[in-house]
């Protein structure tokens, strides 16, 4: 299989609430908007991937999906997200595998893990 592009698709229970969450609370940049102006689908930049929030859920919305986002400064994101009322499921902490992580959730309960790779972590070392 040759994958040319990919994205995560979310079908939220309340599309407008989810669009505002990903655009205004998380602050993701919009790659493209499509569909009717009063209920558009939005595709957001997600680092090297994309996240599409479009349509409407016709049943359970959370499922087994988790979104993993690497950030530069986890403490700053924690403060910013707490100030805008994001649901923080787990405060930032260092995990046994050496990454700093914090968990939040979107309006439908989709788990989002924010990760900072500490400067002394093996992922930051060039092993060549």
Coordinates of N, CA, C and O in Angstrom, one line a residue:
X1 N 0.8 -1.2 0.0 CA 0.0 0.0 0.0 C 0.9 1.2 0.0 O 1.8 1.3 0.8
X2 N 0.6 2.1 -0.9 CA 1.3 3.4 -0.9 C 0.3 4.5 -0.4 O -0.6 4.8 -1.1
X3 N 0.6 5.0 0.8 CA -0.3 6.0 1.4 C 0.2 7.4 1.0 O 1.3 7.8 1.2
X4 N -0.7 8.1 0.3 CA -0.3 9.5 -0.2 C -0.7 10.6 0.8 O -0.1 11.6 0.9
X5 N -1.8 10.3 1.6 CA -2.3 11.3 2.5 C -3.1 10.5 3.5 O -3.6 9.4 3.2
X6 N -3.3 11.1 4.7 CA -4.1 10.4 5.7 C -4.7 11.5 6.7 O -4.2 12.6 6.8
X7 N -5.8 11.1 7.3 CA -6.4 12.0 8.3 C -7.2 11.1 9.3 O -7.7 10.1 8.9
X8 N -7.4 11.7 10.5 CA -8.3 11.1 11.4 C -9.7 11.7 11.2 O -9.8 13.0 11.0
X9 N -10.8 10.9 11.1 CA -12.1 11.5 10.9 C -12.9 11.4 12.2 O -13.0 10.3 12.8
X10 N -13.5 12.5 12.6 CA -14.3 12.5 13.8 C -15.7 12.9 13.4 O -15.9 13.9 12.6
X11 N -16.7 12.2 13.8 CA -18.1 12.5 13.6 C -18.7 12.8 14.9 O -19.2 12.0 15.7
X12 N -18.7 14.1 15.3 CA -19.2 14.5 16.7 C -20.7 14.5 16.9 O -21.4 14.7 15.9
X13 N -21.1 14.5 18.1 CA -22.5 14.6 18.4 C -23.0 16.0 18.2 O -24.1 16.2 17.7
X14 N -22.2 17.0 18.5 CA -22.5 18.4 18.3 C -21.4 19.0 17.5 O -20.3 19.5 18.0
X15 N -21.5 19.0 16.1 CA -20.4 19.5 15.3 C -19.9 20.9 15.6 O -18.7 21.1 15.6
X16 N -20.8 21.8 15.9 CA -20.3 23.2 16.2 C -19.5 23.3 17.4 O -18.5 23.9 17.5
X17 N -19.9 22.6 18.5 CA -19.2 22.5 19.7 C -17.8 21.9 19.5 O -16.8 22.4 20.0
X18 N -17.7 20.9 18.7 CA -16.4 20.2 18.4 C -15.5 21.1 17.5 O -14.3 21.2 17.7
X19 N -16.1 21.8 16.5 CA -15.4 22.7 15.7 C -14.7 23.8 16.5 O -13.5 24.1 16.4
X20 N -15.5 24.3 17.5 CA -15.0 25.4 18.4 C -13.9 24.8 19.3 O -12.9 25.5 19.5
X21 N -14.1 23.6 19.8 CA -13.1 23.0 20.6 C -11.7 22.9 19.9 O -10.7 23.3 20.4
X22 N -11.7 22.3 18.8 CA -10.5 22.0 18.1 C -9.9 23.3 17.5 O -8.6 23.5 17.5
X23 N -10.7 24.2 17.1 CA -10.2 25.5 16.5 C -9.8 26.5 17.6 O -8.7 27.1 17.6
X24 N -10.7 26.7 18.6 CA -10.6 27.8 19.5 C -9.9 27.4 20.8 O -9.2 28.2 21.4
X25 N -10.2 26.2 21.3 CA -9.7 25.7 22.6 C -8.3 25.2 22.4 O -7.3 25.6 23.0
X26 N -8.2 24.2 21.5 CA -6.8 23.6 21.2 C -6.0 24.6 20.4 O -4.8 24.6 20.4
X27 N -6.7 25.4 19.5 CA -6.0 26.3 18.7 C -5.3 25.7 17.5 O -4.3 26.2 16.9
X28 N -6.0 24.6 16.9 CA -5.4 24.0 15.7 C -5.7 24.9 14.5 O -6.8 25.5 14.4
X29 N -4.8 25.0 13.6 CA -5.0 25.8 12.4 C -5.8 25.0 11.4 O -5.7 23.8 11.3
X30 N -6.7 25.7 10.7 CA -7.6 25.1 9.7 C -6.9 25.0 8.4 O -6.4 25.9 7.9
X31 N -6.9 23.7 7.9 CA -6.3 23.5 6.5 C -7.3 23.8 5.4 O -7.0 24.4 4.5
X32 N -8.6 23.3 5.7 CA -9.6 23.6 4.7 C -11.0 23.5 5.3 O -11.2 22.8 6.3
X33 N -11.9 24.2 4.7 CA -13.3 24.1 5.1 C -14.1 23.7 3.9 O -13.8 24.1 2.8
X34 N -15.1 22.9 4.1 CA -15.9 22.4 3.0 C -17.4 22.2 3.4 O -17.7 22.1 4.6
X35 N -18.3 22.0 2.4 CA -19.7 21.8 2.7 C -20.4 23.1 2.9 O -20.0 24.2 2.6
X36 N -21.6 23.0 3.5 CA -22.5 24.1 3.6 C -21.9 25.1 4.6 O -21.4 24.8 5.6
X37 N -22.0 26.4 4.3 CA -21.5 27.5 5.2 C -22.1 27.4 6.6 O -21.4 27.8 7.5
X38 N -23.3 27.0 6.8 CA -23.9 27.0 8.1 C -23.6 25.8 8.9 O -23.8 25.7 10.1
X39 N -23.0 24.8 8.3 CA -22.6 23.5 9.0 C -21.4 22.9 8.3 O -21.4 21.8 7.8
X40 N -20.2 23.6 8.2 CA -19.1 23.1 7.4 C -18.3 22.0 8.1 O -18.3 21.9 9.3
X41 N -17.7 21.2 7.2 CA -16.7 20.3 7.7 C -15.4 21.1 7.8 O -15.1 21.9 7.0
X42 N -14.6 20.8 8.8 CA -13.2 21.4 8.9 C -12.2 20.4 9.0 O -12.3 19.3 9.6
X43 N -11.1 20.6 8.3 CA -9.9 19.8 8.3 C -8.8 20.6 9.0 O -8.5 21.7 8.5
X44 N -8.2 20.1 10.1 CA -7.2 20.8 10.8 C -5.8 20.2 10.6 O -5.7 19.0 10.4
X45 N -4.8 21.1 10.6 CA -3.4 20.6 10.6 C -3.2 19.9 11.9 O -3.6 20.4 13.0
X46 N -2.5 18.8 11.9 CA -2.2 18.0 13.1 C -0.8 17.6 13.1 O -0.5 16.4 12.9
X47 N 0.1 18.5 13.1 CA 1.5 18.1 12.9 C 1.7 17.6 11.5 O 1.5 18.3 10.6
X48 N 2.2 16.3 11.4 CA 2.4 15.7 10.1 C 1.1 15.0 9.6 O 1.2 14.4 8.6
X49 N 0.0 15.2 10.3 CA -1.3 14.6 9.9 C -2.4 15.6 9.8 O -2.1 16.8 9.9
X50 N -3.6 15.1 9.6 CA -4.8 16.0 9.6 C -5.9 15.4 10.4 O -5.9 14.2 10.7
X51 N -6.7 16.2 10.9 CA -7.9 15.9 11.7 C -9.1 16.5 11.0 O -9.2 17.7 10.8
X52 N -10.1 15.7 10.6 CA -11.3 16.2 10.0 C -12.5 16.0 11.0 O -12.7 15.0 11.5
X53 N -13.1 17.2 11.2 CA -14.3 17.2 12.0 C -15.5 17.5 11.1 O -15.6 18.7 10.6
X54 N -16.3 16.5 10.8 CA -17.4 16.8 9.9 C -18.5 15.8 10.1 O -18.4 14.8 10.8
X55 N -19.7 16.1 9.6 CA -20.8 15.2 9.8 C -21.3 15.2 11.2 O -20.9 16.1 12.0
X56 N -22.1 14.2 11.5 CA -22.7 14.1 12.9 C -22.7 12.7 13.2 O -23.0 11.8 12.4
X57 N -22.5 12.4 14.5 CA -22.5 11.0 15.0 C -23.9 10.5 14.9 O -24.9 11.2 15.2
X58 N -24.0 9.2 14.6 CA -25.3 8.5 14.6 C -25.3 7.4 15.6 O -26.1 6.5 15.5
X59 N -24.5 7.6 16.7 CA -24.5 6.6 17.8 C -23.4 7.0 18.7 O -23.1 8.2 18.9
X60 N -22.7 6.0 19.3 CA -21.6 6.3 20.2 C -20.5 7.1 19.5 O -20.2 6.9 18.3
X61 N -19.9 8.1 20.2 CA -18.9 9.0 19.6 C -17.5 8.7 20.0 O -16.6 9.1 19.2
X62 N -17.2 8.1 21.1 CA -15.8 8.0 21.6 C -15.1 6.8 21.0 O -14.0 6.9 20.5
X63 N -15.7 5.6 21.1 CA -15.0 4.4 20.6 C -13.6 4.3 21.1 O -13.2 4.9 22.1
X64 N -12.8 3.5 20.5 CA -11.4 3.3 21.0 C -10.4 4.3 20.5 O -9.2 4.2 20.8
X65 N -10.8 5.4 19.8 CA -9.8 6.3 19.3 C -9.2 7.2 20.4 O -9.8 7.5 21.4
X66 N -7.9 7.4 20.2 CA -7.1 8.3 21.1 C -6.3 9.2 20.1 O -5.8 8.7 19.1
X67 N -6.2 10.5 20.5 CA -5.4 11.4 19.7 C -4.1 11.8 20.5 O -4.2 12.1 21.6
X68 N -3.0 11.6 19.9 CA -1.7 11.9 20.5 C -1.1 13.1 19.9 O -0.9 13.1 18.6
X69 N -0.8 14.1 20.7 CA -0.2 15.4 20.1 C 1.0 15.7 20.9 O 1.0 15.9 22.1
X70 N 2.1 15.8 20.2 CA 3.4 16.3 20.8 C 3.4 17.8 20.8 O 3.2 18.4 19.8
X71 N 3.8 18.4 22.0 CA 3.8 19.8 22.1 C 5.2 20.2 22.6 O 6.0 19.4 23.1
X72 N 5.6 21.5 22.4 CA 6.9 22.0 22.8 C 7.0 22.2 24.3 O 8.0 21.9 25.0
X73 N 5.9 22.7 24.9 CA 5.9 23.1 26.3 C 4.6 22.6 27.0 O 3.6 23.3 26.9
X74 N 4.7 21.5 27.6 CA 3.5 20.9 28.2 C 2.9 21.7 29.4 O 1.7 21.9 29.5
X75 N 3.7 22.3 30.2 CA 3.3 23.1 31.3 C 2.5 24.4 30.8 O 1.5 24.7 31.3
X76 N 3.0 25.0 29.8 CA 2.4 26.2 29.2 C 1.0 25.8 28.6 O 0.0 26.5 28.8
X77 N 1.0 24.6 27.9 CA -0.3 24.2 27.4 C -1.3 23.8 28.5 O -2.5 24.1 28.4
X78 N -0.8 23.2 29.6 CA -1.7 22.9 30.7 C -2.3 24.2 31.2 O -3.5 24.3 31.4
X79 N -1.5 25.2 31.5 CA -2.0 26.5 32.0 C -3.0 27.1 31.0 O -4.1 27.6 31.4
X80 N -2.7 27.1 29.7 CA -3.5 27.7 28.7 C -4.9 27.0 28.6 O -5.9 27.6 28.6
X81 N -4.8 25.7 28.6 CA -6.0 24.9 28.4 C -6.9 24.9 29.7 O -8.1 25.0 29.6
X82 N -6.3 25.0 30.8 CA -7.1 25.1 32.1 C -7.8 26.5 32.1 O -8.9 26.5 32.5
X83 N -7.1 27.5 31.6 CA -7.7 28.8 31.6 C -8.9 29.0 30.7 O -9.8 29.8 31.0
X84 N -8.9 28.2 29.6 CA -10.0 28.3 28.7 C -11.1 27.2 29.0 O -12.0 27.0 28.2
X85 N -10.9 26.5 30.0 CA -12.0 25.5 30.5 C -11.9 24.2 29.8 O -12.9 23.4 29.9
X86 N -10.8 23.7 29.3 CA -10.7 22.4 28.7 C -10.9 21.4 29.8 O -10.5 21.6 31.0
X87 N -11.4 20.2 29.5 CA -11.6 19.1 30.5 C -10.3 18.4 30.6 O -9.8 17.7 29.7
X88 N -9.6 18.6 31.7 CA -8.3 18.0 32.0 C -8.6 16.7 32.8 O -9.0 16.8 33.9
X89 N -8.3 15.6 32.2 CA -8.6 14.3 32.8 C -7.4 13.9 33.7 O -7.6 13.3 34.7
X90 N -6.2 14.2 33.3 CA -5.0 13.9 34.1 C -4.0 15.0 34.0 O -3.7 15.4 32.9
X91 N -3.5 15.5 35.1 CA -2.5 16.6 35.1 C -1.2 16.1 34.5 O -0.9 14.9 34.5
X92 N -0.4 17.0 34.1 CA 0.9 16.7 33.5 C 1.8 15.9 34.5 O 1.8 16.2 35.7
X93 N 2.5 14.9 34.0 CA 3.4 14.1 34.9 C 4.4 13.3 34.0 O 4.1 13.1 32.8
X94 N 5.5 13.0 34.6 CA 6.5 12.2 33.9 C 6.1 10.7 34.0 O 5.8 10.2 35.0
X95 N 6.1 10.1 32.8 CA 5.7 8.7 32.7 C 6.9 7.8 32.9 O 8.1 8.2 32.7
X96 N 6.7 6.5 33.3 CA 7.9 5.6 33.5 C 8.7 5.5 32.2 O 9.9 5.2 32.3
X97 N 8.2 5.7 31.0 CA 8.9 5.6 29.8 C 9.6 6.9 29.5 O 10.2 7.1 28.4
X98 N 9.6 7.9 30.4 CA 10.4 9.1 30.2 C 9.7 10.3 29.5 O 10.3 11.4 29.5
X99 N 8.5 10.2 29.0 CA 7.8 11.3 28.4 C 6.9 12.0 29.4 O 6.4 11.4 30.3
X100 N 6.7 13.3 29.3 CA 5.8 14.1 30.1 C 4.5 14.1 29.4 O 4.4 14.4 28.2
X101 N 3.4 13.7 30.1 CA 2.1 13.5 29.4 C 1.0 14.2 30.3 O 1.1 14.2 31.5
X102 N 0.0 14.6 29.6 CA -1.2 15.2 30.2 C -2.4 14.7 29.3 O -2.3 14.6 28.1
X103 N -3.5 14.4 30.0 CA -4.7 13.9 29.2 C -5.8 14.9 29.3 O -6.1 15.4 30.4
X104 N -6.5 15.2 28.2 CA -7.7 16.0 28.1 C -8.7 15.2 27.3 O -8.4 14.1 26.8
X105 N -9.9 15.8 27.2 CA -10.9 15.1 26.3 C -11.7 16.2 25.6 O -11.8 17.3 26.0
X106 N -12.1 15.8 24.4 CA -12.9 16.7 23.6 C -14.4 16.7 24.0 O -14.7 15.9 24.9
X107 N -15.3 17.5 23.4 CA -16.6 17.5 23.9 C -17.4 16.2 23.8 O -18.4 16.0 24.5
X108 N -16.9 15.2 23.0 CA -17.5 13.9 22.9 C -16.8 12.9 23.8 O -17.2 11.7 23.7
X109 N -15.8 13.3 24.5 CA -15.1 12.4 25.4 C -13.9 11.7 24.7 O -13.4 10.7 25.3
X110 N -13.6 12.1 23.5 CA -12.4 11.5 22.8 C -11.2 11.9 23.6 O -10.9 13.1 23.9
X111 N -10.4 10.9 24.0 CA -9.2 11.1 24.8 C -8.1 11.7 23.9 O -7.8 11.3 22.8
X112 N -7.4 12.8 24.4 CA -6.3 13.5 23.7 C -5.2 13.5 24.7 O -5.3 14.0 25.8
X113 N -4.1 12.9 24.3 CA -2.9 13.0 25.2 C -1.9 14.0 24.6 O -1.6 14.0 23.4
X114 N -1.5 14.9 25.4 CA -0.5 15.9 25.1 C 0.8 15.4 25.6 O 0.9 15.1 26.8
X115 N 1.9 15.4 24.8 CA 3.1 14.8 25.2 C 4.3 15.8 24.9 O 4.3 16.5 23.9
X116 N 5.2 15.9 25.9 CA 6.4 16.7 25.7 C 7.6 15.7 25.8 O 7.6 14.9 26.8
X117 N 8.5 15.8 24.9 CA 9.7 14.9 25.0 C 10.8 15.7 25.7 O 11.2 16.7 25.2
X118 N 11.1 15.3 26.9 CA 12.2 16.1 27.7 C 13.5 16.1 26.9 O 13.8 15.2 26.1
X119 N 14.3 17.1 27.2 CA 15.5 17.3 26.5 C 16.5 16.2 26.6 O 17.3 15.9 25.8
X120 N 16.5 15.5 27.8 CA 17.4 14.3 28.0 C 16.8 13.0 27.6 O 17.4 12.0 27.9
X121 N 15.7 13.0 27.0 CA 15.1 11.7 26.6 C 15.8 11.1 25.4 O 16.3 11.8 24.5
X122 N 15.9 9.8 25.3 CA 16.6 9.1 24.1 C 16.0 9.5 22.7 O 16.7 9.5 21.8
X123 N 14.7 9.9 22.7 CA 14.2 10.3 21.4 C 14.8 11.6 20.9 O 14.8 11.9 19.7
X124 N 15.5 12.3 21.7 CA 16.1 13.6 21.3 C 17.6 13.4 21.0 O 18.3 14.3 20.6
X125 N 18.1 12.2 21.2 CA 19.5 12.0 20.9 C 19.7 11.3 19.5 O 19.0 10.5 19.1
X126 N 20.7 11.8 18.8 CA 21.1 11.3 17.5 C 22.0 10.1 17.8 O 23.1 10.2 18.3
X127 N 21.5 8.9 17.5 CA 22.3 7.6 17.8 C 23.2 7.2 16.6 O 23.7 6.1 16.7
X128 N 23.3 8.0 15.6 CA 24.2 7.6 14.5 C 25.6 7.6 14.9 O 26.2 8.3 15.6

